PDB file of C-alpha atoms and ligand atoms in Angstrom:
ATOM      1  CA  UNK A   1      -2.017 -19.392 -16.250  1.00  0.00           C
ATOM      2  CA  UNK A   2      -1.626 -21.834 -13.350  1.00  0.00           C
ATOM      3  CA  UNK A   3      -4.531 -22.110 -10.886  1.00  0.00           C
ATOM      4  CA  UNK A   4      -3.783 -20.511  -7.504  1.00  0.00           C
ATOM      5  CA  UNK A   5      -5.014 -23.606  -5.660  1.00  0.00           C
ATOM      6  CA  UNK A   6      -6.683 -26.959  -6.240  1.00  0.00           C
ATOM      7  CA  UNK A   7     -10.159 -25.760  -5.254  1.00  0.00           C
ATOM      8  CA  UNK A   8     -12.926 -25.565  -7.874  1.00  0.00           C
ATOM      9  CA  UNK A   9     -13.536 -22.362  -9.885  1.00  0.00           C
ATOM     10  CA  UNK A  10     -15.637 -19.756  -8.044  1.00  0.00           C
ATOM     11  CA  UNK A  11     -18.547 -19.911 -10.515  1.00  0.00           C
ATOM     12  CA  UNK A  12     -18.902 -23.576  -9.678  1.00  0.00           C
ATOM     13  CA  UNK A  13     -18.694 -22.857  -5.919  1.00  0.00           C
ATOM     14  CA  UNK A  14     -21.389 -20.178  -6.210  1.00  0.00           C
ATOM     15  CA  UNK A  15     -23.708 -22.432  -8.235  1.00  0.00           C
ATOM     16  CA  UNK A  16     -23.232 -25.403  -5.904  1.00  0.00           C
ATOM     17  CA  UNK A  17     -23.946 -23.382  -2.734  1.00  0.00           C
ATOM     18  CA  UNK A  18     -26.712 -21.225  -4.260  1.00  0.00           C
ATOM     19  CA  UNK A  19     -24.882 -17.943  -3.539  1.00  0.00           C
ATOM     20  CA  UNK A  20     -26.979 -15.565  -5.610  1.00  0.00           C
ATOM     21  CA  UNK A  21     -25.758 -12.040  -4.812  1.00  0.00           C
ATOM     22  CA  UNK A  22     -27.843 -10.036  -2.324  1.00  0.00           C
ATOM     23  CA  UNK A  23     -27.880  -6.272  -2.746  1.00  0.00           C
ATOM     24  CA  UNK A  24     -28.766  -5.624   0.904  1.00  0.00           C
ATOM     25  CA  UNK A  25     -25.449  -7.247   1.898  1.00  0.00           C
ATOM     26  CA  UNK A  26     -23.434  -5.269  -0.673  1.00  0.00           C
ATOM     27  CA  UNK A  27     -22.579  -8.470  -2.518  1.00  0.00           C
ATOM     28  CA  UNK A  28     -20.518  -7.799  -5.645  1.00  0.00           C
ATOM     29  CA  UNK A  29     -18.209 -10.774  -5.942  1.00  0.00           C
ATOM     30  CA  UNK A  30     -14.849 -11.002  -7.707  1.00  0.00           C
ATOM     31  CA  UNK A  31     -14.661 -14.361  -9.424  1.00  0.00           C
ATOM     32  CA  UNK A  32     -11.359 -13.982 -11.301  1.00  0.00           C
ATOM     33  CA  UNK A  33      -8.733 -15.603  -9.086  1.00  0.00           C
ATOM     34  CA  UNK A  34      -5.882 -13.890 -10.947  1.00  0.00           C
ATOM     35  CA  UNK A  35      -7.452 -10.592  -9.953  1.00  0.00           C
ATOM     36  CA  UNK A  36      -7.978 -11.591  -6.312  1.00  0.00           C
ATOM     37  CA  UNK A  37      -4.320 -12.675  -6.151  1.00  0.00           C
ATOM     38  CA  UNK A  38      -3.311  -9.305  -7.618  1.00  0.00           C
ATOM     39  CA  UNK A  39      -5.326  -7.498  -4.907  1.00  0.00           C
ATOM     40  CA  UNK A  40      -3.710  -9.714  -2.262  1.00  0.00           C
ATOM     41  CA  UNK A  41      -0.259  -8.815  -3.659  1.00  0.00           C
ATOM     42  CA  UNK A  42      -1.097  -5.106  -3.534  1.00  0.00           C
ATOM     43  CA  UNK A  43      -1.094  -5.480   0.277  1.00  0.00           C
ATOM     44  CA  UNK A  44       2.674  -6.169   0.090  1.00  0.00           C
ATOM     45  CA  UNK A  45       4.444  -9.208   1.502  1.00  0.00           C
ATOM     46  CA  UNK A  46       1.957 -11.295   3.501  1.00  0.00           C
ATOM     47  CA  UNK A  47       4.467 -13.830   4.800  1.00  0.00           C
ATOM     48  CA  UNK A  48       4.689 -13.677   8.592  1.00  0.00           C
ATOM     49  CA  UNK A  49       1.478 -11.560   8.706  1.00  0.00           C
ATOM     50  CA  UNK A  50      -1.986 -12.333  10.013  1.00  0.00           C
ATOM     51  CA  UNK A  51      -4.704 -10.947   7.760  1.00  0.00           C
ATOM     52  CA  UNK A  52      -8.198  -9.773   8.686  1.00  0.00           C
ATOM     53  CA  UNK A  53     -10.708  -9.937   5.843  1.00  0.00           C
ATOM     54  CA  UNK A  54     -14.229  -8.576   6.321  1.00  0.00           C
ATOM     55  CA  UNK A  55     -16.855  -9.983   3.968  1.00  0.00           C
ATOM     56  CA  UNK A  56     -15.109 -12.948   2.270  1.00  0.00           C
ATOM     57  CA  UNK A  57     -18.322 -14.022   0.465  1.00  0.00           C
ATOM     58  CA  UNK A  58     -17.541 -17.162  -1.571  1.00  0.00           C
ATOM     59  CA  UNK A  59     -13.844 -16.671  -0.769  1.00  0.00           C
ATOM     60  CA  UNK A  60     -12.118 -15.425  -3.928  1.00  0.00           C
ATOM     61  CA  UNK A  61      -9.950 -12.875  -2.125  1.00  0.00           C
ATOM     62  CA  UNK A  62      -9.499 -15.282   0.802  1.00  0.00           C
ATOM     63  CA  UNK A  63      -7.979 -17.811  -1.599  1.00  0.00           C
ATOM     64  CA  UNK A  64      -5.704 -15.098  -3.009  1.00  0.00           C
ATOM     65  CA  UNK A  65      -4.514 -14.125   0.478  1.00  0.00           C
ATOM     66  CA  UNK A  66      -3.757 -17.716   1.447  1.00  0.00           C
ATOM     67  CA  UNK A  67      -2.062 -18.489  -1.878  1.00  0.00           C
ATOM     68  CA  UNK A  68       0.086 -15.353  -1.485  1.00  0.00           C
ATOM     69  CA  UNK A  69       1.420 -16.741   1.801  1.00  0.00           C
ATOM     70  CA  UNK A  70      -0.518 -15.098   4.655  1.00  0.00           C
ATOM     71  CA  UNK A  71       0.424 -16.799   7.934  1.00  0.00           C
ATOM     72  CA  UNK A  72      -3.220 -16.855   9.026  1.00  0.00           C
ATOM     73  CA  UNK A  73      -6.404 -15.313   7.617  1.00  0.00           C
ATOM     74  CA  UNK A  74      -9.342 -14.427   9.881  1.00  0.00           C
ATOM     75  CA  UNK A  75     -12.555 -13.768   7.968  1.00  0.00           C
ATOM     76  CA  UNK A  76     -15.777 -12.207   9.273  1.00  0.00           C
ATOM     77  CA  UNK A  77     -18.863 -12.934   7.173  1.00  0.00           C
ATOM     78  CA  UNK A  78     -22.466 -11.964   7.911  1.00  0.00           C
ATOM     79  CA  UNK A  79     -24.127 -14.188   5.294  1.00  0.00           C
ATOM     80  CA  UNK A  80     -24.412 -17.769   6.653  1.00  0.00           C
ATOM     81  CA  UNK A  81     -24.938 -19.063   3.088  1.00  0.00           C
ATOM     82  CA  UNK A  82     -21.204 -18.455   2.452  1.00  0.00           C
ATOM     83  CA  UNK A  83     -19.962 -20.593   5.346  1.00  0.00           C
ATOM     84  CA  UNK A  84     -19.854 -24.019   3.589  1.00  0.00           C
ATOM     85  CA  UNK A  85     -17.798 -22.538   0.709  1.00  0.00           C
ATOM     86  CA  UNK A  86     -15.410 -20.965   3.236  1.00  0.00           C
ATOM     87  CA  UNK A  87     -15.161 -24.263   5.149  1.00  0.00           C
ATOM     88  CA  UNK A  88     -13.897 -25.923   1.942  1.00  0.00           C
ATOM     89  CA  UNK A  89     -11.110 -23.331   1.741  1.00  0.00           C
ATOM     90  CA  UNK A  90     -10.265 -23.894   5.413  1.00  0.00           C
ATOM     91  CA  UNK A  91      -9.932 -27.629   4.703  1.00  0.00           C
ATOM     92  CA  UNK A  92      -7.543 -26.932   1.807  1.00  0.00           C
ATOM     93  CA  UNK A  93      -5.342 -24.714   4.030  1.00  0.00           C
ATOM     94  CA  UNK A  94      -5.237 -26.504   7.415  1.00  0.00           C
ATOM     95  CA  UNK A  95      -4.940 -24.215  10.478  1.00  0.00           C
ATOM     96  CA  UNK A  96      -4.517 -21.082   8.342  1.00  0.00           C
ATOM     97  CA  UNK A  97      -8.131 -19.902   7.965  1.00  0.00           C
ATOM     98  CA  UNK A  98     -10.384 -18.918  10.871  1.00  0.00           C
ATOM     99  CA  UNK A  99     -14.022 -18.233   9.977  1.00  0.00           C
ATOM    100  CA  UNK A 100     -16.114 -15.950  12.174  1.00  0.00           C
ATOM    101  CA  UNK A 101     -19.817 -15.704  11.367  1.00  0.00           C
ATOM    102  CA  UNK A 102     -21.369 -12.360  12.268  1.00  0.00           C
ATOM    103  CA  UNK A 103     -21.614  -8.648  11.670  1.00  0.00           C
ATOM    104  CA  UNK A 104     -18.194  -6.962  11.472  1.00  0.00           C
ATOM    105  CA  UNK A 105     -19.729  -3.911  13.163  1.00  0.00           C
ATOM    106  CA  UNK A 106     -20.462  -5.966  16.320  1.00  0.00           C
ATOM    107  CA  UNK A 107     -17.257  -7.983  16.580  1.00  0.00           C
ATOM    108  CA  UNK A 108     -13.745  -7.352  17.807  1.00  0.00           C
ATOM    109  CA  UNK A 109     -11.774  -9.778  15.618  1.00  0.00           C
ATOM    110  CA  UNK A 110      -8.427  -8.262  16.620  1.00  0.00           C
ATOM    111  CA  UNK A 111      -8.508 -10.723  19.565  1.00  0.00           C
ATOM    112  CA  UNK A 112      -8.038 -13.577  17.077  1.00  0.00           C
ATOM    113  CA  UNK A 113      -5.008 -11.967  15.398  1.00  0.00           C
ATOM    114  CA  UNK A 114      -1.297 -11.736  16.159  1.00  0.00           C
ATOM    115  CA  UNK A 115       0.923  -8.861  15.073  1.00  0.00           C
ATOM    116  CA  UNK A 116       1.822  -7.833  12.464  1.00  0.00           C
ATOM    117  CA  UNK A 117      -1.753  -7.617  11.161  1.00  0.00           C
ATOM    118  CA  UNK A 118      -2.864  -6.479   7.709  1.00  0.00           C
ATOM    119  CA  UNK A 119      -6.501  -5.805   6.888  1.00  0.00           C
ATOM    120  CA  UNK A 120      -7.365  -6.717   3.296  1.00  0.00           C
ATOM    121  CA  UNK A 121     -10.967  -6.607   2.103  1.00  0.00           C
ATOM    122  CA  UNK A 122     -13.405  -5.968  -0.698  1.00  0.00           C
ATOM    123  CA  UNK A 123     -15.748  -4.216   1.699  1.00  0.00           C
ATOM    124  CA  UNK A 124     -19.531  -4.218   1.505  1.00  0.00           C
ATOM    125  CA  UNK A 125     -20.316  -0.682   0.316  1.00  0.00           C
ATOM    126  CA  UNK A 126     -22.976  -0.114   2.992  1.00  0.00           C
ATOM    127  CA  UNK A 127     -20.625  -0.515   5.972  1.00  0.00           C
ATOM    128  CA  UNK A 128     -17.229   0.172   4.359  1.00  0.00           C
ATOM    129  CA  UNK A 129     -16.800   3.790   5.402  1.00  0.00           C
ATOM    130  CA  UNK A 130     -18.050   3.125   8.920  1.00  0.00           C
ATOM    131  CA  UNK A 131     -15.524   0.311   9.396  1.00  0.00           C
ATOM    132  CA  UNK A 132     -12.735   2.477   7.969  1.00  0.00           C
ATOM    133  CA  UNK A 133     -13.532   5.328  10.364  1.00  0.00           C
ATOM    134  CA  UNK A 134     -13.526   2.897  13.304  1.00  0.00           C
ATOM    135  CA  UNK A 135     -10.198   1.361  12.279  1.00  0.00           C
ATOM    136  CA  UNK A 136      -8.725   4.850  11.906  1.00  0.00           C
ATOM    137  CA  UNK A 137     -10.001   5.947  15.335  1.00  0.00           C
ATOM    138  CA  UNK A 138      -8.660   3.480  17.916  1.00  0.00           C
ATOM    139  CA  UNK A 139      -8.286   4.468  21.548  1.00  0.00           C
ATOM    140  CA  UNK A 140      -4.522   4.102  21.339  1.00  0.00           C
ATOM    141  CA  UNK A 141      -2.048   4.602  18.501  1.00  0.00           C
ATOM    142  CA  UNK A 142      -0.443   2.651  16.807  1.00  0.00           C
ATOM    143  CA  UNK A 143      -3.568   0.597  16.038  1.00  0.00           C
ATOM    144  CA  UNK A 144      -3.820  -3.216  15.942  1.00  0.00           C
ATOM    145  CA  UNK A 145      -3.246  -3.141  12.150  1.00  0.00           C
ATOM    146  CA  UNK A 146      -0.055  -2.339  10.254  1.00  0.00           C
ATOM    147  CA  UNK A 147      -1.771  -1.610   6.931  1.00  0.00           C
ATOM    148  CA  UNK A 148      -5.229  -1.749   5.352  1.00  0.00           C
ATOM    149  CA  UNK A 149      -5.726  -2.606   1.682  1.00  0.00           C
ATOM    150  CA  UNK A 150      -9.375  -1.936   0.982  1.00  0.00           C
ATOM    151  CA  UNK A 151     -11.709  -1.818  -1.996  1.00  0.00           C
ATOM    152  CA  UNK A 152     -14.095   1.133  -2.138  1.00  0.00           C
ATOM    153  CA  UNK A 153     -16.224   2.873  -4.696  1.00  0.00           C
ATOM    154  CA  UNK A 154     -13.780   5.107  -6.610  1.00  0.00           C
ATOM    155  CA  UNK A 155     -15.467   8.241  -5.232  1.00  0.00           C
ATOM    156  CA  UNK A 156     -14.840   7.127  -1.615  1.00  0.00           C
ATOM    157  CA  UNK A 157     -11.236   6.179  -2.460  1.00  0.00           C
ATOM    158  CA  UNK A 158     -10.697   9.698  -3.831  1.00  0.00           C
ATOM    159  CA  UNK A 159     -12.037  11.228  -0.612  1.00  0.00           C
ATOM    160  CA  UNK A 160      -9.567   9.139   1.429  1.00  0.00           C
ATOM    161  CA  UNK A 161      -6.457  10.247  -0.520  1.00  0.00           C
ATOM    162  CA  UNK A 162      -7.635  13.814  -1.359  1.00  0.00           C
ATOM    163  CA  UNK A 163      -5.270  16.780  -0.934  1.00  0.00           C
ATOM    164  CA  UNK A 164      -6.256  20.296   0.196  1.00  0.00           C
ATOM    165  CA  UNK A 165      -7.819  22.378  -2.564  1.00  0.00           C
ATOM    166  CA  UNK A 166      -9.491  19.428  -4.296  1.00  0.00           C
ATOM    167  CA  UNK A 167     -13.229  18.828  -4.384  1.00  0.00           C
ATOM    168  CA  UNK A 168     -12.925  15.471  -2.627  1.00  0.00           C
ATOM    169  CA  UNK A 169     -10.947  16.917   0.329  1.00  0.00           C
ATOM    170  CA  UNK A 170     -12.801  16.742   3.636  1.00  0.00           C
ATOM    171  CA  UNK A 171     -13.076  14.968   6.988  1.00  0.00           C
ATOM    172  CA  UNK A 172     -12.251  11.520   5.602  1.00  0.00           C
ATOM    173  CA  UNK A 173      -8.968  12.753   4.047  1.00  0.00           C
ATOM    174  CA  UNK A 174      -7.947  14.425   7.285  1.00  0.00           C
ATOM    175  CA  UNK A 175      -8.761  11.378   9.405  1.00  0.00           C
ATOM    176  CA  UNK A 176      -7.024   9.037   6.936  1.00  0.00           C
ATOM    177  CA  UNK A 177      -3.864  11.105   6.495  1.00  0.00           C
ATOM    178  CA  UNK A 178      -3.294  12.307  10.057  1.00  0.00           C
ATOM    179  CA  UNK A 179      -1.686   9.138  11.311  1.00  0.00           C
ATOM    180  CA  UNK A 180      -1.385   7.120   8.097  1.00  0.00           C
ATOM    181  CA  UNK A 181      -0.128   7.186   4.545  1.00  0.00           C
ATOM    182  CA  UNK A 182      -2.945   6.631   2.029  1.00  0.00           C
ATOM    183  CA  UNK A 183      -2.755   5.989  -1.714  1.00  0.00           C
ATOM    184  CA  UNK A 184      -4.786   4.390  -4.479  1.00  0.00           C
ATOM    185  CA  UNK A 185      -3.003   1.263  -5.716  1.00  0.00           C
ATOM    186  CA  UNK A 186      -5.502  -0.232  -8.171  1.00  0.00           C
ATOM    187  CA  UNK A 187      -8.494   0.768 -10.288  1.00  0.00           C
ATOM    188  CA  UNK A 188     -11.249  -1.669 -11.191  1.00  0.00           C
ATOM    189  CA  UNK A 189     -14.041  -1.345 -13.750  1.00  0.00           C
ATOM    190  CA  UNK A 190     -17.609  -2.480 -12.874  1.00  0.00           C
ATOM    191  CA  UNK A 191     -17.136  -5.599 -15.072  1.00  0.00           C
ATOM    192  CA  UNK A 192     -14.568  -6.968 -12.601  1.00  0.00           C
ATOM    193  CA  UNK A 193     -17.483  -7.826 -10.276  1.00  0.00           C
ATOM    194  CA  UNK A 194     -20.488 -10.165 -10.391  1.00  0.00           C
ATOM    195  CA  UNK A 195     -22.983  -8.553 -10.536  1.00  0.00           C
ATOM    196  CA  UNK A 196     -21.308  -5.369 -11.828  1.00  0.00           C
ATOM    197  CA  UNK A 197     -21.952  -2.311  -9.614  1.00  0.00           C
ATOM    198  CA  UNK A 198     -22.974   1.006 -11.214  1.00  0.00           C
ATOM    199  CA  UNK A 199     -19.672   2.738 -10.465  1.00  0.00           C
ATOM    200  CA  UNK A 200     -15.928   2.160 -10.743  1.00  0.00           C
ATOM    201  CA  UNK A 201     -13.993   0.844  -7.741  1.00  0.00           C
ATOM    202  CA  UNK A 202     -10.492   1.400  -6.418  1.00  0.00           C
ATOM    203  CA  UNK A 203      -8.183  -0.274  -3.934  1.00  0.00           C
ATOM    204  CA  UNK A 204      -6.661   2.046  -1.335  1.00  0.00           C
ATOM    205  CA  UNK A 205      -3.638   1.101   0.713  1.00  0.00           C
ATOM    206  CA  UNK A 206      -3.398   2.827   4.084  1.00  0.00           C
ATOM    207  CA  UNK A 207      -0.241   2.306   6.139  1.00  0.00           C
ATOM    208  CA  UNK A 208      -0.155   3.308   9.800  1.00  0.00           C
ATOM    209  CA  UNK A 209       2.582   5.750  10.824  1.00  0.00           C
ATOM    210  CA  UNK A 210       4.239   4.976  14.173  1.00  0.00           C
ATOM    211  CA  UNK A 211       3.276   8.468  15.429  1.00  0.00           C
ATOM    212  CA  UNK A 212       0.627  10.974  14.337  1.00  0.00           C
ATOM    213  CA  UNK A 213       1.940  13.601  11.909  1.00  0.00           C
ATOM    214  CA  UNK A 214       0.613  16.309  14.215  1.00  0.00           C
ATOM    215  CA  UNK A 215      -0.133  15.851  17.909  1.00  0.00           C
ATOM    216  CA  UNK A 216      -3.692  16.982  18.717  1.00  0.00           C
ATOM    217  CA  UNK A 217      -6.762  15.884  20.636  1.00  0.00           C
ATOM    218  CA  UNK A 218      -8.802  13.698  18.224  1.00  0.00           C
ATOM    219  CA  UNK A 219     -12.144  14.870  19.655  1.00  0.00           C
ATOM    220  CA  UNK A 220     -11.375  18.563  19.288  1.00  0.00           C
ATOM    221  CA  UNK A 221     -10.081  18.003  15.779  1.00  0.00           C
ATOM    222  CA  UNK A 222     -13.179  16.026  14.847  1.00  0.00           C
ATOM    223  CA  UNK A 223     -15.382  18.833  16.203  1.00  0.00           C
ATOM    224  CA  UNK A 224     -13.485  21.466  14.205  1.00  0.00           C
ATOM    225  CA  UNK A 225     -13.593  19.542  10.943  1.00  0.00           C
ATOM    226  CA  UNK A 226     -17.305  18.701  11.448  1.00  0.00           C
ATOM    227  CA  UNK A 227     -18.080  22.423  11.743  1.00  0.00           C
ATOM    228  CA  UNK A 228     -15.676  23.496   8.991  1.00  0.00           C
ATOM    229  CA  UNK A 229     -16.762  20.942   6.377  1.00  0.00           C
ATOM    230  CA  UNK A 230     -20.411  20.886   7.489  1.00  0.00           C
ATOM    231  CA  UNK A 231     -20.718  24.315   5.877  1.00  0.00           C
ATOM    232  CA  UNK A 232     -17.871  24.088   3.384  1.00  0.00           C
ATOM    233  CA  UNK A 233     -18.967  27.078   1.310  1.00  0.00           C
ATOM    234  CA  UNK A 234     -18.851  29.384   4.316  1.00  0.00           C
ATOM    235  CA  UNK A 235     -15.760  31.282   5.451  1.00  0.00           C
ATOM    236  CA  UNK A 236     -14.126  29.649   8.467  1.00  0.00           C
ATOM    237  CA  UNK A 237     -14.778  32.649  10.696  1.00  0.00           C
ATOM    238  CA  UNK A 238     -18.519  31.905  10.237  1.00  0.00           C
ATOM    239  CA  UNK A 239     -18.525  28.111  10.257  1.00  0.00           C
ATOM    240  CA  UNK A 240     -16.288  27.940  13.378  1.00  0.00           C
ATOM    241  CA  UNK A 241     -17.831  30.897  15.217  1.00  0.00           C
ATOM    242  CA  UNK A 242     -19.574  28.735  17.821  1.00  0.00           C
ATOM    243  CA  UNK A 243     -16.293  27.065  18.861  1.00  0.00           C
ATOM    244  CA  UNK A 244     -14.722  30.182  20.409  1.00  0.00           C
ATOM    245  CA  UNK A 245     -15.886  33.812  20.663  1.00  0.00           C
ATOM    246  CA  UNK A 246     -12.494  35.070  19.434  1.00  0.00           C
ATOM    247  CA  UNK A 247     -12.144  32.476  16.667  1.00  0.00           C
ATOM    248  CA  UNK A 248     -10.679  34.994  14.208  1.00  0.00           C
ATOM    249  CA  UNK A 249      -7.685  35.539  16.514  1.00  0.00           C
ATOM    250  CA  UNK A 250      -7.142  31.796  16.883  1.00  0.00           C
ATOM    251  CA  UNK A 251      -7.321  31.300  13.117  1.00  0.00           C
ATOM    252  CA  UNK A 252      -4.794  34.037  12.449  1.00  0.00           C
ATOM    253  CA  UNK A 253      -2.496  32.710  15.192  1.00  0.00           C
ATOM    254  CA  UNK A 254      -2.110  29.390  13.332  1.00  0.00           C
ATOM    255  CA  UNK A 255      -1.721  31.047   9.942  1.00  0.00           C
ATOM    256  CA  UNK A 256      -5.277  30.628   8.628  1.00  0.00           C
ATOM    257  CA  UNK A 257      -7.048  33.627   7.075  1.00  0.00           C
ATOM    258  CA  UNK A 258     -10.504  33.928   8.709  1.00  0.00           C
ATOM    259  CA  UNK A 259     -12.000  34.388   5.237  1.00  0.00           C
ATOM    260  CA  UNK A 260     -10.608  31.057   3.984  1.00  0.00           C
ATOM    261  CA  UNK A 261     -12.891  28.096   3.342  1.00  0.00           C
ATOM    262  CA  UNK A 262     -12.390  24.596   4.794  1.00  0.00           C
ATOM    263  CA  UNK A 263     -11.188  22.956   1.587  1.00  0.00           C
ATOM    264  CA  UNK A 264      -8.281  25.412   1.324  1.00  0.00           C
ATOM    265  CA  UNK A 265      -6.813  24.450   4.699  1.00  0.00           C
ATOM    266  CA  UNK A 266      -4.008  21.890   5.038  1.00  0.00           C
ATOM    267  CA  UNK A 267      -4.170  19.059   7.559  1.00  0.00           C
ATOM    268  CA  UNK A 268      -1.321  20.551   9.639  1.00  0.00           C
ATOM    269  CA  UNK A 269      -3.178  23.845  10.049  1.00  0.00           C
ATOM    270  CA  UNK A 270      -6.354  22.071  11.207  1.00  0.00           C
ATOM    271  CA  UNK A 271      -4.268  20.256  13.780  1.00  0.00           C
ATOM    272  CA  UNK A 272      -2.547  23.438  14.905  1.00  0.00           C
ATOM    273  CA  UNK A 273      -5.999  24.944  15.419  1.00  0.00           C
ATOM    274  CA  UNK A 274      -7.141  21.876  17.348  1.00  0.00           C
ATOM    275  CA  UNK A 275      -4.151  22.198  19.676  1.00  0.00           C
ATOM    276  CA  UNK A 276      -4.754  25.880  20.163  1.00  0.00           C
ATOM    277  CA  UNK A 277      -8.422  25.317  21.039  1.00  0.00           C
ATOM    278  CA  UNK A 278      -7.599  22.499  23.485  1.00  0.00           C
ATOM    279  CA  UNK A 279      -7.463  24.889  26.392  1.00  0.00           C
ATOM    280  CA  UNK A 280     -10.432  27.020  25.340  1.00  0.00           C
TER     281      UNK A 280
HETATM  282  N1  SAM B 301     -14.716 -10.708  -0.658  1.00  0.00           N
HETATM  283  C1  SAM B 301     -15.709 -11.160  -1.633  1.00  0.00           C
HETATM  284  C2  SAM B 301     -15.215 -10.860  -3.032  1.00  0.00           C
HETATM  285  O1  SAM B 301     -14.301 -10.018  -3.155  1.00  0.00           O
HETATM  286  O2  SAM B 301     -15.730 -11.453  -3.970  1.00  0.00           O
HETATM  287  C3  SAM B 301     -17.084 -10.533  -1.382  1.00  0.00           C
HETATM  288  C4  SAM B 301     -17.106  -9.023  -1.326  1.00  0.00           C
HETATM  289  S1  SAM B 301     -18.725  -8.341  -1.251  1.00  0.00           S
HETATM  290  C5  SAM B 301     -18.393  -6.727  -1.894  1.00  0.00           C
HETATM  291  C6  SAM B 301     -18.998  -7.958   0.455  1.00  0.00           C
HETATM  292  C7  SAM B 301     -19.178  -9.137   1.420  1.00  0.00           C
HETATM  293  O3  SAM B 301     -19.390  -8.620   2.741  1.00  0.00           O
HETATM  294  C8  SAM B 301     -20.361 -10.056   1.152  1.00  0.00           C
HETATM  295  O4  SAM B 301     -19.939 -11.390   1.206  1.00  0.00           O
HETATM  296  C9  SAM B 301     -21.357  -9.760   2.291  1.00  0.00           C
HETATM  297  O5  SAM B 301     -22.157 -10.858   2.638  1.00  0.00           O
HETATM  298  C10 SAM B 301     -20.423  -9.371   3.409  1.00  0.00           C
HETATM  299  N2  SAM B 301     -21.003  -8.456   4.419  1.00  0.00           N
HETATM  300  C11 SAM B 301     -21.944  -7.497   4.236  1.00  0.00           C
HETATM  301  N3  SAM B 301     -22.173  -6.828   5.381  1.00  0.00           N
HETATM  302  C12 SAM B 301     -21.354  -7.377   6.319  1.00  0.00           C
HETATM  303  C13 SAM B 301     -21.120  -7.107   7.700  1.00  0.00           C
HETATM  304  N4  SAM B 301     -21.771  -6.143   8.333  1.00  0.00           N
HETATM  305  N5  SAM B 301     -20.218  -7.872   8.350  1.00  0.00           N
HETATM  306  C14 SAM B 301     -19.527  -8.859   7.707  1.00  0.00           C
HETATM  307  N6  SAM B 301     -19.713  -9.149   6.397  1.00  0.00           N
HETATM  308  C15 SAM B 301     -20.604  -8.413   5.713  1.00  0.00           C
END
């Protein structure tokens, strides 16, 4: 198969720059450039899009994104050891790669990006969910991103796309599916990574909807779901009791049986309850 670019193979890059993987930084690298191109393609057409990638590491996915035609790629990397390898990629793709050194949790890289923006990343497992929750909870909707194509541990991916009634259904599914469409687009075995992690991984594609599916106050909804799923084995009339003295009436009014448990309740019903409790 033809090489995606003229840069050296990733194993060589890693050896030359001494990029031994560090567990504390969640470093599980993908070295197969056919695979990184496939992940880049799973984000859809990248032409005319700016891409934000958190945690480029030695740059395998970055090379895939550039080769697949991204207008510009902005990468945020915490490990300074990776910067020389990334600089070589920037030199091979003049003016198309911007490298930001730092912690993605402290930065606001959206300032460096022009719409439409796609986020594509093989996220470090230790900050992946936190970043996802932040990206899903902007002050205004629609957010700065059009879609996010993100690698997670399979178990986290299942929680993002989970439907009511399933074991994985909870706060993350509700947050992810309120204002977005979420689906798993790729499955990866541990051997796809160096070093291999203990668990399987999956790529989730989340596309922002122009409007929320259900209008509701995000803070009230978050409070309700925290109570409901914090004690998921309890009936809702017990787990939500502290939110309103007459909670049973409110539950019935939006079509929820007070004896139901959180995992049985659809996203629309949680939102209807959030709206109803707005004035309480
Ligand atoms: N994208 C590369 C790949 O697919 O081979 C590396 C992915 S590796 C799972 C995660 C990367 O995120 C590492 O390069 C790590 O140094 C970086 N990283 C870890 N924590 C970070 C943080 N808080 N901010 C930015 N980058 C971080």
